[in-house]
Short mmCIF file of C-alpha atoms in Angstrom, two decimals:
data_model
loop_
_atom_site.label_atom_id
_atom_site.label_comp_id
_atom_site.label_asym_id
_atom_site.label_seq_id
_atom_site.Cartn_x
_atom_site.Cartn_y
_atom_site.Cartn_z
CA UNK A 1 266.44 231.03 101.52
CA UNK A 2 267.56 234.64 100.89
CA UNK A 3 270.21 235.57 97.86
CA UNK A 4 273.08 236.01 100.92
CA UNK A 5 272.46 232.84 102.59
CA UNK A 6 272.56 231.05 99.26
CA UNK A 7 276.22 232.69 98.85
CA UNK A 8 277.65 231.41 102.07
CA UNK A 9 276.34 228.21 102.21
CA UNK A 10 278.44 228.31 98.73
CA UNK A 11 281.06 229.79 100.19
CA UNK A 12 281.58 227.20 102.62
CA UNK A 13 281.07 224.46 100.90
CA UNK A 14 284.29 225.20 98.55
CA UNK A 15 286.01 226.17 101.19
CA UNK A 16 285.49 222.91 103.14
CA UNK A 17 285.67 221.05 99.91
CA UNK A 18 288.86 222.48 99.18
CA UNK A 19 289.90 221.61 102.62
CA UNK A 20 289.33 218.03 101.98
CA UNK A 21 290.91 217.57 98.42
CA UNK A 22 293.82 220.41 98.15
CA UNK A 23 296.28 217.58 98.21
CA UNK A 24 294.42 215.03 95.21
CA UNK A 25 295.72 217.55 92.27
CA UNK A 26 296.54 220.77 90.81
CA UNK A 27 293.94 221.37 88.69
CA UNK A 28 291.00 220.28 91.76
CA UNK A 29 292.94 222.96 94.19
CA UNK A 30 292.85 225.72 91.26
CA UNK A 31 289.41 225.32 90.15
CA UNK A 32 288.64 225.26 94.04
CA UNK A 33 290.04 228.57 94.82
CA UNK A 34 289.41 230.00 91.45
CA UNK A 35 284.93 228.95 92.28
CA UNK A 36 285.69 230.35 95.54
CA UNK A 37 287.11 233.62 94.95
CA UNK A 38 284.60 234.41 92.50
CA UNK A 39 281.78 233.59 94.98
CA UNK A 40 283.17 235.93 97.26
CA UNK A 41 283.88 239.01 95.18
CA UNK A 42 280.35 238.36 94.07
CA UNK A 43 279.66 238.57 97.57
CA UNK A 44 281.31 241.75 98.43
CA UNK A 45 279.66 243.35 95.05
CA UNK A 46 276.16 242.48 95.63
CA UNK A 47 275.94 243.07 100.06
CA UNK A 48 279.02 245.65 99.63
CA UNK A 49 280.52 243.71 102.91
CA UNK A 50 284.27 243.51 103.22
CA UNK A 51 286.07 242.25 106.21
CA UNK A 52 289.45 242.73 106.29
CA UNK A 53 290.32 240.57 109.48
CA UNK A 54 292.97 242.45 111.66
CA UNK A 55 295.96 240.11 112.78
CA UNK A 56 299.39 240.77 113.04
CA UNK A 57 300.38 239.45 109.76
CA UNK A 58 298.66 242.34 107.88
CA UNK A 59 301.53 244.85 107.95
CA UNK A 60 304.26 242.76 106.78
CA UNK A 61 301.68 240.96 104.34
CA UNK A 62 301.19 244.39 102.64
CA UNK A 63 305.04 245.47 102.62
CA UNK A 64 305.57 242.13 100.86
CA UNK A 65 302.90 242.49 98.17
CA UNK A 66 304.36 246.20 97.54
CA UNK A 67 307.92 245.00 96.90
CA UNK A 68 306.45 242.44 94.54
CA UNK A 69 304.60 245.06 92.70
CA UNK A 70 307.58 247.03 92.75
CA UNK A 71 309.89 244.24 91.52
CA UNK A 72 307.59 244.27 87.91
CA UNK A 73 309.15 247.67 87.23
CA UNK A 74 312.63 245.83 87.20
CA UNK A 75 311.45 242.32 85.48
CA UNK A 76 312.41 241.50 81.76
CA UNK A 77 309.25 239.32 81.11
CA UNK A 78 306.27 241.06 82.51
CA UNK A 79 304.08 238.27 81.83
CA UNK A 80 306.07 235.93 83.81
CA UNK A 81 305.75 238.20 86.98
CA UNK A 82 301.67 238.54 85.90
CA UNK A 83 302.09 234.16 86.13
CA UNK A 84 304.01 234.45 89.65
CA UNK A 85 301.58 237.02 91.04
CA UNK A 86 298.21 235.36 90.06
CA UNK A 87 299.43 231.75 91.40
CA UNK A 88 300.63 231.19 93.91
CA UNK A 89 301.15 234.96 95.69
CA UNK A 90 297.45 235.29 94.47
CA UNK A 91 295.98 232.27 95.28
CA UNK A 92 297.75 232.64 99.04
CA UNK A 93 296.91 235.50 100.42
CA UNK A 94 293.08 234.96 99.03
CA UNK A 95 293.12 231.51 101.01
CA UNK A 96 294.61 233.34 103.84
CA UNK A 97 292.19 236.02 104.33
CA UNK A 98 288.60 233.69 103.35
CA UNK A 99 290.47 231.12 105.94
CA UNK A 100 290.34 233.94 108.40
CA UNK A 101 286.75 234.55 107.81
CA UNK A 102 285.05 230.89 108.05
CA UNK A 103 287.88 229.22 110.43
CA UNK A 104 287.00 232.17 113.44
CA UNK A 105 286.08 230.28 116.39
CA UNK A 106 286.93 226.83 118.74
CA UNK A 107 283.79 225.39 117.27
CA UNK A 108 284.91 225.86 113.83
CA UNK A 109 288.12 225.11 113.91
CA UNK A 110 287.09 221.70 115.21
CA UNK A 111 285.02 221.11 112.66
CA UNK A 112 287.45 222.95 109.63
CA UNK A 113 290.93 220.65 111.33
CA UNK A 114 288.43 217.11 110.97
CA UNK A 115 288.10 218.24 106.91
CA UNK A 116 291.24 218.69 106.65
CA UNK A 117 293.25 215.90 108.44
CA UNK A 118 290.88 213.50 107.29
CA UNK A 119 290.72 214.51 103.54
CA UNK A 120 294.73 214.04 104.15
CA UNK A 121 293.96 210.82 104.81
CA UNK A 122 291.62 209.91 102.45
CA UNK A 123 294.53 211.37 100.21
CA UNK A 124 296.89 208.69 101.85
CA UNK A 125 294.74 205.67 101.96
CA UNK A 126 293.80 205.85 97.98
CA UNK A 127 297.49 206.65 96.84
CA UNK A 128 299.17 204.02 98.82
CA UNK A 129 296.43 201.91 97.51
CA UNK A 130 296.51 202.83 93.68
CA UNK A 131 300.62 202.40 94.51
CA UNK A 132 300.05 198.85 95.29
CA UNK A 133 297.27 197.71 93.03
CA UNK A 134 298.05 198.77 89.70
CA UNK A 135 301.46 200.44 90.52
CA UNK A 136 300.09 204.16 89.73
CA UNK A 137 302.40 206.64 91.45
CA UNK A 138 300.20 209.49 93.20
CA UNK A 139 301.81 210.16 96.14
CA UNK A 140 305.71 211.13 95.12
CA UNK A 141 307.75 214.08 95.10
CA UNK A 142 309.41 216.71 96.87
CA UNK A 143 305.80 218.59 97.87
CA UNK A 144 303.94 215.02 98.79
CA UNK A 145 307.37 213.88 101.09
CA UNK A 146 306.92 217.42 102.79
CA UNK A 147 303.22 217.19 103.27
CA UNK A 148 303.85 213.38 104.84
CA UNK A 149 305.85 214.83 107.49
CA UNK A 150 303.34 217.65 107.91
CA UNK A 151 300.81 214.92 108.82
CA UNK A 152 302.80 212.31 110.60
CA UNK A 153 303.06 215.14 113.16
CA UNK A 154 299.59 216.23 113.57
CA UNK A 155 298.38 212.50 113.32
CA UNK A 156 300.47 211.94 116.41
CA UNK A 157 299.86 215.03 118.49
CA UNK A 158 296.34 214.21 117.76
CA UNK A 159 296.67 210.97 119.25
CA UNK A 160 297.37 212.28 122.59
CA UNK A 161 294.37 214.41 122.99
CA UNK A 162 291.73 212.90 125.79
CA UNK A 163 289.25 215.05 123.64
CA UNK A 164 289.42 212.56 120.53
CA UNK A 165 287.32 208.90 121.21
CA UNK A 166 289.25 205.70 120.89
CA UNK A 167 287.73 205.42 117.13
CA UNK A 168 289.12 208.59 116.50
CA UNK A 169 292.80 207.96 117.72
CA UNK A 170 292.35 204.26 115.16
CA UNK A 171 291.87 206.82 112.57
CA UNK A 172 295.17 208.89 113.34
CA UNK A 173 297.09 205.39 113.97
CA UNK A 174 296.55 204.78 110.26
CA UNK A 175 297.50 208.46 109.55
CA UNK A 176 300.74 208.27 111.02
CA UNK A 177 301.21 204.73 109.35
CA UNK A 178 300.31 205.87 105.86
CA UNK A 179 301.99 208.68 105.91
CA UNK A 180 305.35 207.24 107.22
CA UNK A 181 305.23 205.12 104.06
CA UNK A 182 304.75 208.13 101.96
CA UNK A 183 307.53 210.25 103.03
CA UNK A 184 309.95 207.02 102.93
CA UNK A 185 308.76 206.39 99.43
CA UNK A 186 308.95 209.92 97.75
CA UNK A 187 312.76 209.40 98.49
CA UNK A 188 313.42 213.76 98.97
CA UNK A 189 316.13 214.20 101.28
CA UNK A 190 314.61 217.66 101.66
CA UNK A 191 311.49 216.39 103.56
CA UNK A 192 313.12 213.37 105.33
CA UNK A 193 316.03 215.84 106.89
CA UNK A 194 313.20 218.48 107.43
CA UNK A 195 311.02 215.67 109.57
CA UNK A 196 313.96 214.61 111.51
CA UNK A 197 314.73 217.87 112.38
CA UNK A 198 310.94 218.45 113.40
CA UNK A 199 311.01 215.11 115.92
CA UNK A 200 313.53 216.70 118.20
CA UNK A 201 311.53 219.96 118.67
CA UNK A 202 308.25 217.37 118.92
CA UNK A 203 309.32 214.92 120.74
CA UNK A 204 311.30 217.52 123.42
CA UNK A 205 307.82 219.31 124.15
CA UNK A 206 305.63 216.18 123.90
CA UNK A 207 308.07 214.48 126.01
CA UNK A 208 310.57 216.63 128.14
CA UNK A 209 307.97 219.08 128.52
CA UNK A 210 304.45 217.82 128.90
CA UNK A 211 305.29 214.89 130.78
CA UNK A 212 306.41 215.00 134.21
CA UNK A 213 307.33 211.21 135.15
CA UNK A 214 311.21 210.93 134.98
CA UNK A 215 310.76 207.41 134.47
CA UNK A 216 308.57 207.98 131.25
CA UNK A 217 311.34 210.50 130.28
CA UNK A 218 314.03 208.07 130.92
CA UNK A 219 312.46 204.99 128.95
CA UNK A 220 311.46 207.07 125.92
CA UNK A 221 314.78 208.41 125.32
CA UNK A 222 316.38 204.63 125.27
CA UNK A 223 313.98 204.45 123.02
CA UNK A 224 314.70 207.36 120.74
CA UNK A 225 318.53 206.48 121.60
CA UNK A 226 317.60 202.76 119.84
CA UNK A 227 315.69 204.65 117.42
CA UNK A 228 318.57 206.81 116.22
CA UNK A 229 320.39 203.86 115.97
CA UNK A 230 318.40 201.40 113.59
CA UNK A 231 316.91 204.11 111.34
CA UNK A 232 319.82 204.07 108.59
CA UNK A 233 318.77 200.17 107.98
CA UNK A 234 315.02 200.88 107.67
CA UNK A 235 315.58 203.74 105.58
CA UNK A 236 314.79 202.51 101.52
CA UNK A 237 318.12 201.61 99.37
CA UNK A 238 317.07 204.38 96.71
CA UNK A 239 316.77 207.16 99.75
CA UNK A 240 319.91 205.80 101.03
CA UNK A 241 321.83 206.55 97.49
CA UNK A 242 320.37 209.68 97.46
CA UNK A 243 322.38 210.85 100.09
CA UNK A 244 325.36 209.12 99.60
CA UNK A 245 325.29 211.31 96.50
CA UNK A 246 326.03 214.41 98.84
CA UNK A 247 329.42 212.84 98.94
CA UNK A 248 330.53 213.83 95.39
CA UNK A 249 328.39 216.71 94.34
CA UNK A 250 330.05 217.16 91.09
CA UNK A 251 329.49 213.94 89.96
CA UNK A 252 325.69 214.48 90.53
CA UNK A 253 323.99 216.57 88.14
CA UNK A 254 321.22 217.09 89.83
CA UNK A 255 323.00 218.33 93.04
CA UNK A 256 325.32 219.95 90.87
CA UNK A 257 323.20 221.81 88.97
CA UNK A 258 321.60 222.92 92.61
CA UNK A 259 324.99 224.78 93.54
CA UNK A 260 325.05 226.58 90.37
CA UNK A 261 321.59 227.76 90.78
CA UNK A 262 321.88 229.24 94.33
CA UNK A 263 325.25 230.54 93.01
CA UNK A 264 322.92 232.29 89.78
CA UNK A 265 320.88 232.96 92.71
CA UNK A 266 323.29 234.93 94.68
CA UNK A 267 324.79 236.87 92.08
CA UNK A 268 321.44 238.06 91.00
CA UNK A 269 320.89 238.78 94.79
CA UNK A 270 324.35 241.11 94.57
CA UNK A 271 323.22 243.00 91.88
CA UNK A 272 319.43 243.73 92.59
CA UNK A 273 319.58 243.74 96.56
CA UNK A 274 316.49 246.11 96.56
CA UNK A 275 314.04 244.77 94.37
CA UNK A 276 315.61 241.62 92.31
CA UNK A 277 315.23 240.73 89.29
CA UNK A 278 311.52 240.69 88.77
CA UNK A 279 308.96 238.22 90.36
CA UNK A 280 308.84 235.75 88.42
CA UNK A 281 312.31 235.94 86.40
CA UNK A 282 314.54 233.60 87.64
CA UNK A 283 314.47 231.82 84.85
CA UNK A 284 315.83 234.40 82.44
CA UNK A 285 318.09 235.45 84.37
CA UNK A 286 319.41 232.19 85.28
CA UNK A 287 319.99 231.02 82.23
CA UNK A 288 322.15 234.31 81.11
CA UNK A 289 323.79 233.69 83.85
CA UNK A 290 324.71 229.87 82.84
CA UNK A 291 325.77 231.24 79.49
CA UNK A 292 327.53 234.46 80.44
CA UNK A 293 329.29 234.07 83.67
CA UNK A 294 328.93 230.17 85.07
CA UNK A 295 332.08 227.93 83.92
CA UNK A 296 329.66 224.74 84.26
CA UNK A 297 328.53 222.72 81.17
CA UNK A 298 325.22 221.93 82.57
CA UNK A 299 322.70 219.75 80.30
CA UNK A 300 319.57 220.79 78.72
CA UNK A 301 317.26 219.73 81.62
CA UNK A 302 319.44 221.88 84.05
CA UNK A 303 318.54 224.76 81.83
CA UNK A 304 314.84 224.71 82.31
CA UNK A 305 314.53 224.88 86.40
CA UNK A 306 312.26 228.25 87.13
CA UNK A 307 313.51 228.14 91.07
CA UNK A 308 316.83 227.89 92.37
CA UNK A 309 315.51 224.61 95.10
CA UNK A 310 316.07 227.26 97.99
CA UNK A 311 313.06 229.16 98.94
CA UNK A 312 314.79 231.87 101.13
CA UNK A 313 317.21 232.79 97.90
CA UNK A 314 314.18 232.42 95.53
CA UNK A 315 312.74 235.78 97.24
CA UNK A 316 315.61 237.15 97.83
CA UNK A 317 316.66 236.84 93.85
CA UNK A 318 313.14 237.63 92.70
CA UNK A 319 311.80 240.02 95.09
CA UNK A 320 315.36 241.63 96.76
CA UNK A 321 316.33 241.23 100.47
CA UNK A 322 313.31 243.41 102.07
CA UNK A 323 311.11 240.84 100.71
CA UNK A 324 313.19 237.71 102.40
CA UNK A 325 313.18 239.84 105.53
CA UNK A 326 309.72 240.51 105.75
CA UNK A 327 309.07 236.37 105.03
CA UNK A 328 311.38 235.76 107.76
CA UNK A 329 309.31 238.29 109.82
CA UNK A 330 306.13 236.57 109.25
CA UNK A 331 307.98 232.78 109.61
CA UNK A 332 309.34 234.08 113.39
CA UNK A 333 305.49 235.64 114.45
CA UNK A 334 304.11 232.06 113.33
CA UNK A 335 306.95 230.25 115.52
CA UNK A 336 306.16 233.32 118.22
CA UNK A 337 302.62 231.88 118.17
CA UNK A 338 303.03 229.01 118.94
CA UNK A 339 305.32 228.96 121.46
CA UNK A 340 302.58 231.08 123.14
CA UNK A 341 299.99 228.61 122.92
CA UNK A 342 302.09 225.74 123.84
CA UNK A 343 303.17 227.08 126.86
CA UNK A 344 300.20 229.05 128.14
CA UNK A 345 297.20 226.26 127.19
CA UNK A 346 297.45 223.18 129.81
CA UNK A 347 299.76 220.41 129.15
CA UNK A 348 298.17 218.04 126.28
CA UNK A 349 295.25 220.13 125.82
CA UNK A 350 294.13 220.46 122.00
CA UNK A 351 295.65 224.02 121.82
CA UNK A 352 298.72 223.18 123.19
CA UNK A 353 298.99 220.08 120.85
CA UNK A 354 298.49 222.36 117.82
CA UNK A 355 300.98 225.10 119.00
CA UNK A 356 303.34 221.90 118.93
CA UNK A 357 302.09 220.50 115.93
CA UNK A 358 302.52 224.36 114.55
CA UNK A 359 306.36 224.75 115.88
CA UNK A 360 306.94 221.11 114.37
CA UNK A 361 305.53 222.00 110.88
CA UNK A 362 307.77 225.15 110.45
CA UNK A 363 310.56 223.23 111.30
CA UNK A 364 309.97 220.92 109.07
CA UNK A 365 309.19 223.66 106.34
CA UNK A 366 311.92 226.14 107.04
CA UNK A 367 314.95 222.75 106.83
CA UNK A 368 313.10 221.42 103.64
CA UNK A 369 313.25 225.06 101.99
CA UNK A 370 316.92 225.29 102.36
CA UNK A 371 317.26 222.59 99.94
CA UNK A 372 313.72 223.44 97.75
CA UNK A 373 311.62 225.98 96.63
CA UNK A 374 308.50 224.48 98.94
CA UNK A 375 305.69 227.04 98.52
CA UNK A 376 305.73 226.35 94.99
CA UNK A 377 303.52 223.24 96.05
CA UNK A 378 300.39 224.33 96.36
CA UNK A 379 299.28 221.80 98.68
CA UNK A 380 302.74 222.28 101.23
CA UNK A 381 301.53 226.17 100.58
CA UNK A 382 297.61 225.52 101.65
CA UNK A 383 299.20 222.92 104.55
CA UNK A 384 301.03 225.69 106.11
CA UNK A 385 298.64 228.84 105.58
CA UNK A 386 295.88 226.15 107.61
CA UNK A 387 298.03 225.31 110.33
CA UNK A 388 299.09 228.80 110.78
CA UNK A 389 295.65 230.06 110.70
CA UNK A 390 294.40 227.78 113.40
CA UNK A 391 297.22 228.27 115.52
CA UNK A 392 296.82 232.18 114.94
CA UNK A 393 292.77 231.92 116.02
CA UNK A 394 293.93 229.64 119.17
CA UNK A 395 296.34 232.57 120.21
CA UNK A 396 293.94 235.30 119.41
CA UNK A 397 291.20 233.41 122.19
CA UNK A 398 293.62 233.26 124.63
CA UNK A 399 294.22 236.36 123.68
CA UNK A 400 290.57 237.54 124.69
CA UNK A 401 290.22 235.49 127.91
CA UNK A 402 293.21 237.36 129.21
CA UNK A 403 291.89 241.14 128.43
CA UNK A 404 288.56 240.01 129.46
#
């Protein structure tokens, strides 16, 4: 086996690897990408090969990475941008471009999605276990509760496709079970609200859409109607509290300490529109402006938060308002996408499952990062940069039949 070959064959099996455990741990997904882009700069060294696949993220990709270079020039703590760059901006936009390379084709998206979801699973299966067994706690927070919904909705568009065997559509029965116990049991608002929101832009095109029997229509939405109606009592007491809390913020510290953060986060917005204040920085900067201009005694845990909990102010404070723009750009192309592929693949097909499975994701994404920072978490960043990825390829082949 030649030199090259042996590289690949590396390649892949990191990447796939990667696929199947980014959601186990932190250190496992950056020792994974870390093995895997040194294997391919080796790569481009030795056969002097580079690929740059053209897509129609590129542009706005490269604006955004030259606003973040620019925003150093403005930053207090230069290390802390060097931090923010390397992981995650770094670690992104490698996964994004290698993903672009190996995941090209039907065929190996096929093979790259049944890594992936089933990984996810695997992920599922041994937390909830571990949870119940010894009481070990592997599958909480804000991140896990956003990767949950992620799942429950590909699990069930999966479900529907006449491609999968009946073993296959046990296997996504358990998904959607599994992961409806995760997302209940990290208790994050963020994700819950972000799911909801998801079902009605899920359920309208699996539903309204792709089905054309009125009575079907009709006897699923008494159902959803019934739905809407018993989910407060099924919901878990502690998730419950949680959002009673909304009803005195100030009393909250947590949530209170939220408002003062996207109010730091704003008035660093006001006064560095261009560039911010540094990739990176919010944390200096939000902490002289606790001290310095804030009125609210905030405790010593509020102090050490390094994101505001609002992903679309977090650029926008670090990287300026041409940054947030150009994010916003690349969040409608993705939603763009896959719209196209729901409504130009037949009804139920796998392409136009994933284009809904796609739509339902961001939704789920954009509501949870109102309320979060959520591409802080790796694996909610390497959940949405797949998904997007495979939609993108799906488009891109439809894309081809039609010139051709």
């Amino acid at each position: 086996m030649s030199i090259k070959k042996t590289l690949d064959n590396t390649i892949f099996f990191l990447y796939t690897t990667l696929l199947f455990l980014f959601t186990f741990s932190i250190a496992i997904r950056n020792l994974l990408i870390g093995l895997l882009f040194i294997f391919s700069v080796i790569r481009i060294l030795v056969y002097r090969e580079f690929n740059l696949k053209n897509n129609e993220f590129n542009f706005y990709v490269l604006l955004f990475l030259t606003f973040t270079f620019l925003s150093f020039f403005v930053a207090r703590d230069i290390n802390l941008s060097l931090d923010r760059f390397v992981s995650p901006i770094l670690r992104y936009l490698f996964f994004f471009y290698i993903s672009f390379i190996i995941v090209n084709d039907r065929e190996k998206i096929a093979k790259n999605l049944n890594i992936f979801i089933y990984g996810n699973l695997t992920f599922a299966v041994l937390g909830i276990l571990i949870k119940l067994l010894n009481g070990g706690n592997h599958i909480s927070g804000n991140g896990t509760g956003t990767v949950a919904a992620f799942n429950i909705l590909i699990f069930s568009a999966l479900l529907f496709n006449n491609e999968n065997n009946n073993y296959k559509k046990i296997f996504y029965l358990i998904g959607i079970g599994s992961f409806t116990y995760i997302l209940f049991q990290t208790n994050s608002r963020g994700a819950v609200l972000g799911f909801f929101a998801s079902l009605f832009v899920f359920i309208g095109f699996m539903v309204y859409y792709n089905i054309k029997s009125a009575k079907i229509k009709y006897f699923i939405t008494i159902l959803l109607i019934i739905l809407v109606m018993i989910t407060p009592y099924l919901l878990p007491d502690k998730l419950i509290n949680k959002f009673d809390n909304l009803k005195n913020i100030s009393a909250n510290n947590s949530l209170k300490t939220r408002v003062v953060m996207w109010e730091s986060s704003i008035y660093m917005i006001k006064n560095n529109p261009i560039l911010g204040v540094g990739v990176g920085n919010f944390q200096p900067n939000y902490l002289d402006y606790i001290d310095n201009v804030s009125d609210e005694n905030l405790t010593a845990g509020s102090r050490k938060h390094d994101h505001p909990h609002n992903m679309f102010l977090f650029i926008a404070a670090e990287q300026g308002i041409p940054s947030l723009l150009l994010f916003l750009i690349m969040i409608f192309i993705s939603l763009k996408i896959s719209l196209y592929n729901i409504y130009r693949y037949p009804k139920f097909s796998f392409e136009n499952l994933i284009g809904i499975t796609s739509l339902s994701v961001f939704i789920v994404f954009i509501v949870h990062s109102m309320v979060d920072s959520t591409a802080r978490y790796g694996h909610v960043g390497f959940y949405i940069l797949f998904i997007l990825i495979v939609n993108y390829i799906i488009f891109e082949e439809m894309s081809k039949t039609s010139e051709n």
